Amino acid sequence: MEAVGLSRAFWNGKRVLLTGHTGFKGSWLALWLQSLGAQVSGFALAPATEPSLFELARVGEGMDDRRGDLRDLGALLELIAETEPEIVLHLAAQPLVREAYRDPLGTYSSNVMGTLNLLEAIRQVGGVSACVLVTTDKVYANQEWPWPYRENEALGGHDPYSSSKACCELLAQSYVASFFPPERYDVHGLAVATARAGNVLGGGDFSPERLIPDVLRAWSAGEPVTLRYPQAVRPWQHALEPLAGYLQLAAALYERGPDLAGAWNFGPGEDDMCSVGEVVARLATRWPQAPGLRVEPSELHEAGLLRLDSSRARQLLGWQPRWSLQQCLEQTLDWHLAWQASADMRAMTLAQLDLYREAL
């Protein structure tokens, strides 16, 4: 039996604003919300890659697909006034660590000012009951220690991307304290939370400088994949795992108000913490004549060890990971091979969504 926050009974007919719906995670989430009967309005730039999951899975067919820039406050004010969302799920961002090194100004502008404009539009227009702002596991001041980070650990950010997302966390805290304090919930009626997820995998991610897309691109071309930090350990998980958490969190905020506001981790189980090199080795077992890998260290800083403590989500939301890392890699590879075989990728994506929901 599905949790309340993942049931059609809750989401059917709900007016939802989803930012970043043309991205990788946003496309998966848009399809999931559509399958639950939600009235989804999306606001985002055009897909950042060619091909893209958004186009291949024809995500725009079942929703109000709108294009725009979160740095345009006027557009957001008009959008929220027109669509009257009850729930806002904010995924839009510049999501790439190495791109943020190349364009720090654009990254801070998109991530910080975009989030600020969204919160300000919500404040000015009103009517929103629940808002989930998606940041990242990289918001923590990473000490490279062996134990997992909890939501009350210090924020930081060595690189521009991580720092920009930590800024979003502080921004959310400030807006809640200033304009949406829990003690005045009966007046403003809005509950806000931030969600911090690990390194997500899954079919349809064509982003540059991400591990699985880089591996599949290289091996499809008959070339070895180049790794920067094969020893780095990451909290790997399928995109559907944190997306389930975002849905459960949004529903809990909607029904229970600010009692469940604040920051939330959505990370994998301890058994699915492994190195970059180990992930590539697992993929190679299912790729005929995998060309292997080569190592070219980068001078740019990237975290070596990062783990999340998701106890709060497990205990208070009933959320938990459902797919092992092995299942995650198998589903990702199956999706990619189906795409290479010119399959109907909307049907394939929905089938994998159904398979995941069966495990709930």
mmCIF file of C-alpha atoms in Angstrom:
data_model
loop_
_atom_site.group_PDB
_atom_site.id
_atom_site.type_symbol
_atom_site.label_atom_id
_atom_site.label_comp_id
_atom_site.label_asym_id
_atom_site.label_seq_id
_atom_site.Cartn_x
_atom_site.Cartn_y
_atom_site.Cartn_z
ATOM 1 C CA MET A 1 0.000 0.000 0.000
ATOM 2 C CA GLU A 2 1.410 3.370 -1.037
ATOM 3 C CA ALA A 3 2.131 6.031 1.575
ATOM 4 C CA VAL A 4 -0.373 8.876 1.726
ATOM 5 C CA GLY A 5 2.109 11.270 0.200
ATOM 6 C CA LEU A 6 2.521 8.992 -2.813
ATOM 7 C CA SER A 7 -1.122 8.113 -3.366
ATOM 8 C CA ARG A 8 -3.453 9.220 -6.111
ATOM 9 C CA ALA A 9 -6.030 9.911 -3.399
ATOM 10 C CA PHE A 10 -3.884 12.788 -2.167
ATOM 11 C CA TRP A 11 -2.485 14.202 -5.411
ATOM 12 C CA ASN A 12 -5.473 13.835 -7.741
ATOM 13 C CA GLY A 13 -6.620 17.331 -8.725
ATOM 14 C CA LYS A 14 -3.962 19.144 -6.680
ATOM 15 C CA ARG A 15 -2.607 22.265 -8.392
ATOM 16 C CA VAL A 16 1.163 21.899 -8.444
ATOM 17 C CA LEU A 17 3.844 24.286 -9.694
ATOM 18 C CA LEU A 18 7.016 22.411 -10.615
ATOM 19 C CA THR A 19 10.072 24.465 -11.524
ATOM 20 C CA GLY A 20 12.786 22.783 -13.552
ATOM 21 C CA HIS A 21 10.379 20.345 -15.170
ATOM 22 C CA THR A 22 12.497 20.152 -18.339
ATOM 23 C CA GLY A 23 15.516 18.815 -16.446
ATOM 24 C CA PHE A 24 16.434 15.226 -15.640
ATOM 25 C CA LYS A 25 14.882 14.936 -12.164
ATOM 26 C CA GLY A 26 12.150 17.409 -13.079
ATOM 27 C CA SER A 27 11.029 15.276 -16.019
ATOM 28 C CA TRP A 28 10.767 12.146 -13.873
ATOM 29 C CA LEU A 29 8.828 14.095 -11.239
ATOM 30 C CA ALA A 30 6.502 15.686 -13.791
ATOM 31 C CA LEU A 31 5.583 12.251 -15.165
ATOM 32 C CA TRP A 32 5.028 10.909 -11.653
ATOM 33 C CA LEU A 33 2.731 13.798 -10.727
ATOM 34 C CA GLN A 34 0.808 13.377 -13.982
ATOM 35 C CA SER A 35 0.317 9.679 -13.232
ATOM 36 C CA LEU A 36 -1.145 10.646 -9.833
ATOM 37 C CA GLY A 37 -3.686 12.987 -11.398
ATOM 38 C CA ALA A 38 -2.133 16.288 -10.316
ATOM 39 C CA GLN A 39 -2.721 19.449 -12.340
ATOM 40 C CA VAL A 40 0.918 20.241 -13.095
ATOM 41 C CA SER A 41 2.197 23.599 -14.280
ATOM 42 C CA GLY A 42 5.885 23.633 -15.156
ATOM 43 C CA PHE A 43 8.205 26.630 -15.355
ATOM 44 C CA ALA A 44 11.713 26.212 -16.726
ATOM 45 C CA LEU A 45 14.164 27.020 -19.458
ATOM 46 C CA ALA A 46 14.301 24.777 -22.511
ATOM 47 C CA PRO A 47 15.973 21.380 -21.929
ATOM 48 C CA ALA A 48 19.690 21.858 -21.378
ATOM 49 C CA THR A 49 20.786 18.782 -23.345
ATOM 50 C CA GLU A 50 20.114 17.217 -26.722
ATOM 51 C CA PRO A 51 18.736 14.594 -26.430
ATOM 52 C CA SER A 52 16.771 15.112 -23.218
ATOM 53 C CA LEU A 53 14.459 12.996 -21.116
ATOM 54 C CA PHE A 54 11.832 15.748 -21.380
ATOM 55 C CA GLU A 55 11.652 15.407 -25.173
ATOM 56 C CA LEU A 56 12.213 11.648 -25.417
ATOM 57 C CA ALA A 57 9.480 10.840 -22.874
ATOM 58 C CA ARG A 58 7.148 13.560 -24.222
ATOM 59 C CA VAL A 59 6.764 14.930 -20.705
ATOM 60 C CA GLY A 60 5.023 18.101 -21.871
ATOM 61 C CA GLU A 61 2.006 16.191 -23.206
ATOM 62 C CA GLY A 62 0.298 15.837 -19.833
ATOM 63 C CA MET A 63 0.926 19.232 -18.236
ATOM 64 C CA ASP A 64 0.925 22.999 -18.594
ATOM 65 C CA ASP A 65 4.425 23.438 -20.033
ATOM 66 C CA ARG A 66 5.726 26.990 -19.615
ATOM 67 C CA ARG A 67 9.145 28.378 -20.394
ATOM 68 C CA GLY A 68 10.849 31.195 -18.538
ATOM 69 C CA ASP A 69 13.713 32.256 -16.310
ATOM 70 C CA LEU A 70 13.413 32.279 -12.524
ATOM 71 C CA ARG A 71 15.444 35.469 -12.497
ATOM 72 C CA ASP A 72 12.378 37.204 -13.983
ATOM 73 C CA LEU A 73 10.292 38.107 -10.930
ATOM 74 C CA GLY A 74 7.508 39.574 -13.042
ATOM 75 C CA ALA A 75 7.049 36.308 -14.915
ATOM 76 C CA LEU A 76 6.836 34.381 -11.633
ATOM 77 C CA LEU A 77 4.310 36.780 -10.147
ATOM 78 C CA GLU A 78 2.132 36.391 -13.223
ATOM 79 C CA LEU A 79 2.558 32.608 -13.268
ATOM 80 C CA ILE A 80 1.581 32.058 -9.627
ATOM 81 C CA ALA A 81 -1.336 34.471 -9.857
ATOM 82 C CA GLU A 82 -2.648 32.658 -12.935
ATOM 83 C CA THR A 83 -2.086 29.013 -11.970
ATOM 84 C CA GLU A 84 -2.890 29.392 -8.234
ATOM 85 C CA PRO A 85 -0.711 26.470 -7.085
ATOM 86 C CA GLU A 86 -1.441 24.779 -3.783
ATOM 87 C CA ILE A 87 1.964 23.092 -3.731
ATOM 88 C CA VAL A 88 5.281 24.315 -5.149
ATOM 89 C CA LEU A 89 8.176 21.959 -5.880
ATOM 90 C CA HIS A 90 11.309 23.923 -6.753
ATOM 91 C CA LEU A 91 13.875 21.898 -8.710
ATOM 92 C CA ALA A 92 15.117 24.486 -11.232
ATOM 93 C CA ALA A 93 18.841 25.194 -10.886
ATOM 94 C CA GLN A 94 22.236 25.213 -12.525
ATOM 95 C CA PRO A 95 23.083 21.737 -11.185
ATOM 96 C CA LEU A 96 26.640 21.003 -12.342
ATOM 97 C CA VAL A 97 29.687 21.418 -10.096
ATOM 98 C CA ARG A 98 32.243 21.920 -12.860
ATOM 99 C CA GLU A 99 30.014 24.275 -14.857
ATOM 100 C CA ALA A 100 29.801 26.427 -11.723
ATOM 101 C CA TYR A 101 33.582 26.773 -11.742
ATOM 102 C CA ARG A 102 33.380 28.003 -15.342
ATOM 103 C CA ASP A 103 30.433 30.311 -14.707
ATOM 104 C CA PRO A 104 30.142 31.186 -11.015
ATOM 105 C CA LEU A 105 28.182 34.373 -11.667
ATOM 106 C CA GLY A 106 25.562 32.547 -13.722
ATOM 107 C CA THR A 107 25.351 29.763 -11.141
ATOM 108 C CA TYR A 108 24.802 32.091 -8.182
ATOM 109 C CA SER A 109 22.375 34.173 -10.205
ATOM 110 C CA SER A 110 20.278 31.174 -11.258
ATOM 111 C CA ASN A 111 20.366 29.285 -7.983
ATOM 112 C CA VAL A 112 20.209 32.049 -5.401
ATOM 113 C CA MET A 113 18.307 34.829 -7.160
ATOM 114 C CA GLY A 114 16.013 32.283 -8.795
ATOM 115 C CA THR A 115 15.079 30.864 -5.396
ATOM 116 C CA LEU A 116 14.715 34.365 -3.929
ATOM 117 C CA ASN A 117 12.358 35.419 -6.731
ATOM 118 C CA LEU A 118 10.257 32.301 -6.279
ATOM 119 C CA LEU A 119 9.872 32.855 -2.547
ATOM 120 C CA GLU A 120 9.107 36.513 -3.074
ATOM 121 C CA ALA A 121 6.465 35.720 -5.694
ATOM 122 C CA ILE A 122 4.884 33.212 -3.321
ATOM 123 C CA ARG A 123 4.935 35.822 -0.545
ATOM 124 C CA GLN A 124 3.380 38.554 -2.698
ATOM 125 C CA VAL A 125 0.692 36.476 -4.386
ATOM 126 C CA GLY A 126 -0.177 34.105 -1.532
ATOM 127 C CA GLY A 127 -2.356 31.009 -1.691
ATOM 128 C CA VAL A 128 0.440 28.394 -1.594
ATOM 129 C CA SER A 129 0.146 25.867 1.232
ATOM 130 C CA ALA A 130 3.354 23.849 0.869
ATOM 131 C CA CYS A 131 6.717 24.599 -0.732
ATOM 132 C CA VAL A 132 9.652 22.197 -1.081
ATOM 133 C CA LEU A 133 12.947 23.779 -2.151
ATOM 134 C CA VAL A 134 15.402 21.196 -3.484
ATOM 135 C CA THR A 135 19.061 21.898 -2.734
ATOM 136 C CA THR A 136 21.769 19.207 -2.506
ATOM 137 C CA ASP A 137 23.800 17.035 -0.147
ATOM 138 C CA LYS A 138 26.735 19.324 -0.945
ATOM 139 C CA VAL A 139 25.385 22.155 1.246
ATOM 140 C CA TYR A 140 27.288 20.801 4.250
ATOM 141 C CA ALA A 141 30.681 22.091 5.366
ATOM 142 C CA ASN A 142 32.303 18.826 4.340
ATOM 143 C CA GLN A 143 34.971 17.666 6.791
ATOM 144 C CA GLU A 144 35.608 14.387 4.923
ATOM 145 C CA TRP A 145 34.722 12.556 8.121
ATOM 146 C CA PRO A 146 33.430 8.947 8.045
ATOM 147 C CA TRP A 147 30.040 9.496 9.706
ATOM 148 C CA PRO A 148 26.973 10.816 7.852
ATOM 149 C CA TYR A 149 25.787 14.413 8.001
ATOM 150 C CA ARG A 150 22.560 15.261 9.792
ATOM 151 C CA GLU A 151 20.315 18.182 8.950
ATOM 152 C CA ASN A 152 21.609 20.259 11.875
ATOM 153 C CA GLU A 153 25.260 20.113 10.756
ATOM 154 C CA ALA A 154 27.016 23.319 9.685
ATOM 155 C CA LEU A 155 26.428 24.579 6.155
ATOM 156 C CA GLY A 156 29.336 25.369 3.866
ATOM 157 C CA GLY A 157 30.387 24.971 0.261
ATOM 158 C CA HIS A 158 33.950 24.817 -1.015
ATOM 159 C CA ASP A 159 33.002 25.224 -4.680
ATOM 160 C CA PRO A 160 30.591 27.755 -6.243
ATOM 161 C CA TYR A 161 27.814 25.222 -6.877
ATOM 162 C CA SER A 162 27.818 23.886 -3.307
ATOM 163 C CA SER A 163 28.059 27.395 -1.905
ATOM 164 C CA SER A 164 25.168 28.635 -4.043
ATOM 165 C CA LYS A 165 22.960 25.863 -2.705
ATOM 166 C CA ALA A 166 24.009 26.538 0.889
ATOM 167 C CA CYS A 167 22.999 30.154 0.226
ATOM 168 C CA CYS A 168 19.567 28.873 -0.803
ATOM 169 C CA GLU A 169 19.276 27.049 2.517
ATOM 170 C CA LEU A 170 20.073 30.242 4.425
ATOM 171 C CA LEU A 171 17.703 32.187 2.222
ATOM 172 C CA ALA A 172 14.888 29.760 2.989
ATOM 173 C CA GLN A 173 15.602 29.992 6.729
ATOM 174 C CA SER A 174 15.496 33.786 6.558
ATOM 175 C CA TYR A 175 12.250 33.933 4.586
ATOM 176 C CA VAL A 176 10.524 31.518 6.924
ATOM 177 C CA ALA A 177 11.672 33.417 10.013
ATOM 178 C CA SER A 178 10.806 36.803 8.507
ATOM 179 C CA PHE A 179 7.607 36.181 6.576
ATOM 180 C CA PHE A 180 6.296 32.661 7.284
ATOM 181 C CA PRO A 181 6.990 32.007 10.986
ATOM 182 C CA PRO A 182 5.278 28.908 12.378
ATOM 183 C CA GLU A 183 3.577 30.920 15.110
ATOM 184 C CA ARG A 184 1.708 32.905 12.419
ATOM 185 C CA TYR A 185 0.770 29.893 10.285
ATOM 186 C CA ASP A 186 -2.935 30.650 10.813
ATOM 187 C CA VAL A 187 -2.328 33.949 8.972
ATOM 188 C CA HIS A 188 -0.009 33.031 6.070
ATOM 189 C CA GLY A 189 -0.867 29.308 5.761
ATOM 190 C CA LEU A 190 2.461 28.296 4.207
ATOM 191 C CA ALA A 191 4.898 25.570 5.297
ATOM 192 C CA VAL A 192 8.374 25.575 3.691
ATOM 193 C CA ALA A 193 11.029 22.853 3.698
ATOM 194 C CA THR A 194 14.341 22.204 1.974
ATOM 195 C CA ALA A 195 15.352 18.800 0.615
ATOM 196 C CA ARG A 196 18.934 17.555 0.335
ATOM 197 C CA ALA A 197 19.519 14.506 -1.852
ATOM 198 C CA GLY A 198 22.559 12.506 -2.883
ATOM 199 C CA ASN A 199 24.066 11.744 -6.278
ATOM 200 C CA VAL A 200 21.146 10.633 -8.413
ATOM 201 C CA LEU A 201 21.283 8.173 -11.292
ATOM 202 C CA GLY A 202 18.663 7.008 -13.746
ATOM 203 C CA GLY A 203 17.631 6.761 -17.352
ATOM 204 C CA GLY A 204 17.488 9.966 -19.328
ATOM 205 C CA ASP A 205 20.366 11.865 -17.759
ATOM 206 C CA PHE A 206 22.438 13.251 -20.624
ATOM 207 C CA SER A 207 24.244 15.934 -18.628
ATOM 208 C CA PRO A 208 27.950 16.452 -19.295
ATOM 209 C CA GLU A 209 30.525 15.706 -16.602
ATOM 210 C CA ARG A 210 28.298 13.337 -14.651
ATOM 211 C CA LEU A 211 29.530 9.824 -14.054
ATOM 212 C CA ILE A 212 26.910 7.559 -15.632
ATOM 213 C CA PRO A 213 26.221 9.739 -18.702
ATOM 214 C CA ASP A 214 29.984 10.041 -19.258
ATOM 215 C CA VAL A 215 30.452 6.266 -18.937
ATOM 216 C CA LEU A 216 27.622 5.415 -21.320
ATOM 217 C CA ARG A 217 28.705 8.020 -23.884
ATOM 218 C CA ALA A 218 32.286 6.772 -23.860
ATOM 219 C CA TRP A 219 31.477 3.072 -23.995
ATOM 220 C CA SER A 220 28.862 3.579 -26.704
ATOM 221 C CA ALA A 221 31.618 5.181 -28.776
ATOM 222 C CA GLY A 222 33.969 2.279 -28.019
ATOM 223 C CA GLU A 223 36.237 4.442 -25.858
ATOM 224 C CA PRO A 224 37.411 4.081 -22.242
ATOM 225 C CA VAL A 225 35.753 6.419 -19.769
ATOM 226 C CA THR A 226 37.899 9.085 -18.136
ATOM 227 C CA LEU A 227 37.553 9.336 -14.343
ATOM 228 C CA ARG A 228 38.758 12.274 -12.249
ATOM 229 C CA TYR A 229 38.399 10.766 -8.767
ATOM 230 C CA PRO A 230 37.834 6.972 -8.945
ATOM 231 C CA GLN A 231 38.370 6.689 -5.169
ATOM 232 C CA ALA A 232 35.700 9.298 -4.268
ATOM 233 C CA VAL A 233 32.738 7.885 -2.315
ATOM 234 C CA ARG A 234 29.257 9.221 -3.045
ATOM 235 C CA PRO A 235 25.666 8.589 -1.814
ATOM 236 C CA TRP A 236 24.379 6.985 -5.030
ATOM 237 C CA GLN A 237 20.644 6.528 -5.558
ATOM 238 C CA HIS A 238 18.095 6.360 -8.359
ATOM 239 C CA ALA A 239 16.374 9.685 -9.018
ATOM 240 C CA LEU A 240 13.033 8.170 -8.031
ATOM 241 C CA GLU A 241 14.236 7.687 -4.435
ATOM 242 C CA PRO A 242 14.551 11.376 -3.486
ATOM 243 C CA LEU A 243 11.601 12.262 -5.715
ATOM 244 C CA ALA A 244 9.458 9.975 -3.569
ATOM 245 C CA GLY A 245 10.794 11.867 -0.591
ATOM 246 C CA TYR A 246 9.905 15.235 -2.105
ATOM 247 C CA LEU A 247 6.343 14.052 -2.751
ATOM 248 C CA GLN A 248 5.942 12.654 0.760
ATOM 249 C CA LEU A 249 7.409 15.811 2.282
ATOM 250 C CA ALA A 250 5.164 18.113 0.236
ATOM 251 C CA ALA A 251 2.077 16.129 1.222
ATOM 252 C CA ALA A 252 3.105 16.171 4.891
ATOM 253 C CA LEU A 253 3.614 19.951 4.794
ATOM 254 C CA TYR A 254 0.250 20.378 3.116
ATOM 255 C CA GLU A 255 -1.577 18.282 5.694
ATOM 256 C CA ARG A 256 0.405 18.992 8.877
ATOM 257 C CA GLY A 257 1.762 22.484 8.312
ATOM 258 C CA PRO A 258 5.006 23.871 9.765
ATOM 259 C CA ASP A 259 5.480 20.995 12.221
ATOM 260 C CA LEU A 260 7.475 19.298 9.454
ATOM 261 C CA ALA A 261 9.199 22.372 8.033
ATOM 262 C CA GLY A 262 12.973 22.746 7.941
ATOM 263 C CA ALA A 263 15.686 20.710 6.230
ATOM 264 C CA TRP A 264 15.461 17.054 5.192
ATOM 265 C CA ASN A 265 18.043 14.546 3.959
ATOM 266 C CA PHE A 266 17.127 11.874 1.405
ATOM 267 C CA GLY A 267 20.116 9.588 1.006
ATOM 268 C CA PRO A 268 20.762 5.915 0.220
ATOM 269 C CA GLY A 269 21.291 3.096 2.654
ATOM 270 C CA GLU A 270 24.718 2.371 4.075
ATOM 271 C CA ASP A 271 25.222 -0.613 1.770
ATOM 272 C CA ASP A 272 24.983 1.621 -1.302
ATOM 273 C CA MET A 273 27.866 3.895 -0.380
ATOM 274 C CA CYS A 274 30.687 3.044 -2.744
ATOM 275 C CA SER A 275 33.403 4.664 -4.800
ATOM 276 C CA VAL A 276 33.215 6.014 -8.326
ATOM 277 C CA GLY A 277 35.510 3.225 -9.496
ATOM 278 C CA GLU A 278 33.278 0.558 -7.951
ATOM 279 C CA VAL A 279 30.208 1.944 -9.735
ATOM 280 C CA VAL A 280 32.000 1.780 -13.078
ATOM 281 C CA ALA A 281 33.153 -1.768 -12.345
ATOM 282 C CA ARG A 282 29.557 -2.840 -11.634
ATOM 283 C CA LEU A 283 28.341 -1.302 -14.878
ATOM 284 C CA ALA A 284 31.109 -3.061 -16.786
ATOM 285 C CA THR A 285 29.760 -6.469 -15.755
ATOM 286 C CA ARG A 286 26.633 -5.779 -17.855
ATOM 287 C CA TRP A 287 28.301 -4.035 -20.784
ATOM 288 C CA PRO A 288 29.751 -6.445 -23.371
ATOM 289 C CA GLN A 289 33.435 -5.719 -23.958
ATOM 290 C CA ALA A 290 33.452 -2.550 -21.860
ATOM 291 C CA PRO A 291 36.454 -0.488 -23.013
ATOM 292 C CA GLY A 292 37.490 0.159 -19.410
ATOM 293 C CA LEU A 293 38.669 3.430 -17.896
ATOM 294 C CA ARG A 294 41.535 5.839 -17.535
ATOM 295 C CA VAL A 295 42.283 8.269 -14.729
ATOM 296 C CA GLU A 296 42.994 11.954 -15.322
ATOM 297 C CA PRO A 297 42.954 13.822 -11.993
ATOM 298 C CA SER A 298 41.540 17.344 -12.022
ATOM 299 C CA GLU A 299 42.934 20.368 -10.206
ATOM 300 C CA LEU A 300 39.386 21.460 -9.318
ATOM 301 C CA HIS A 301 38.251 20.544 -5.814
ATOM 302 C CA GLU A 302 35.579 17.875 -5.419
ATOM 303 C CA ALA A 303 34.547 16.139 -2.208
ATOM 304 C CA GLY A 304 36.184 12.792 -1.533
ATOM 305 C CA LEU A 305 33.686 11.396 0.987
ATOM 306 C CA LEU A 306 30.109 12.442 1.590
ATOM 307 C CA ARG A 307 27.358 10.551 3.432
ATOM 308 C CA LEU A 308 23.862 11.533 4.539
ATOM 309 C CA ASP A 309 21.893 10.588 7.648
ATOM 310 C CA SER A 310 18.253 10.257 6.553
ATOM 311 C CA SER A 311 16.888 9.173 9.938
ATOM 312 C CA ARG A 312 14.514 12.120 10.131
ATOM 313 C CA ALA A 313 12.819 11.236 6.845
ATOM 314 C CA ARG A 314 12.629 7.570 7.794
ATOM 315 C CA GLN A 315 11.093 8.221 11.191
ATOM 316 C CA LEU A 316 8.766 11.150 10.499
ATOM 317 C CA LEU A 317 7.787 10.626 6.846
ATOM 318 C CA GLY A 318 8.051 6.857 6.580
ATOM 319 C CA TRP A 319 10.399 7.345 3.634
ATOM 320 C CA GLN A 320 13.143 4.860 2.848
ATOM 321 C CA PRO A 321 15.172 3.781 -0.174
ATOM 322 C CA ARG A 322 13.535 0.970 -2.140
ATOM 323 C CA TRP A 323 16.076 0.082 -4.819
ATOM 324 C CA SER A 324 19.587 -1.134 -4.104
ATOM 325 C CA LEU A 325 22.474 0.408 -6.002
ATOM 326 C CA GLN A 326 22.586 -2.708 -8.173
ATOM 327 C CA GLN A 327 18.903 -2.311 -9.090
ATOM 328 C CA CYS A 328 19.484 1.361 -9.744
ATOM 329 C CA LEU A 329 22.349 0.644 -12.140
ATOM 330 C CA GLU A 330 20.369 -2.100 -13.889
ATOM 331 C CA GLN A 331 17.368 0.180 -14.439
ATOM 332 C CA THR A 332 19.604 2.984 -15.682
ATOM 333 C CA LEU A 333 21.388 0.725 -18.135
ATOM 334 C CA ASP A 334 18.128 -0.883 -19.319
ATOM 335 C CA TRP A 335 16.710 2.584 -20.045
ATOM 336 C CA HIS A 336 19.819 3.576 -21.981
ATOM 337 C CA LEU A 337 19.857 0.390 -24.055
ATOM 338 C CA ALA A 338 16.149 0.809 -24.829
ATOM 339 C CA TRP A 339 16.853 4.328 -26.047
ATOM 340 C CA GLN A 340 19.684 3.070 -28.249
ATOM 341 C CA ALA A 341 17.234 0.529 -29.685
ATOM 342 C CA SER A 342 14.773 3.346 -30.580
ATOM 343 C CA ALA A 343 12.103 2.186 -28.133
ATOM 344 C CA ASP A 344 9.133 4.318 -27.073
ATOM 345 C CA MET A 345 10.865 6.142 -24.235
ATOM 346 C CA ARG A 346 7.721 7.577 -22.693
ATOM 347 C CA ALA A 347 6.406 4.028 -22.310
ATOM 348 C CA MET A 348 9.786 2.826 -21.038
ATOM 349 C CA THR A 349 10.037 5.643 -18.488
ATOM 350 C CA LEU A 350 6.493 5.083 -17.222
ATOM 351 C CA ALA A 351 7.144 1.332 -16.996
ATOM 352 C CA GLN A 352 10.177 1.942 -14.767
ATOM 353 C CA LEU A 353 8.121 4.346 -12.668
ATOM 354 C CA ASP A 354 5.465 1.662 -12.237
ATOM 355 C CA LEU A 355 8.149 -0.859 -11.304
ATOM 356 C CA TYR A 356 9.475 1.455 -8.625
ATOM 357 C CA ARG A 357 5.990 2.126 -7.267
ATOM 358 C CA GLU A 358 5.429 -1.604 -6.921
ATOM 359 C CA ALA A 359 8.301 -1.645 -4.426
ATOM 360 C CA LEU A 360 6.697 1.020 -2.225
#
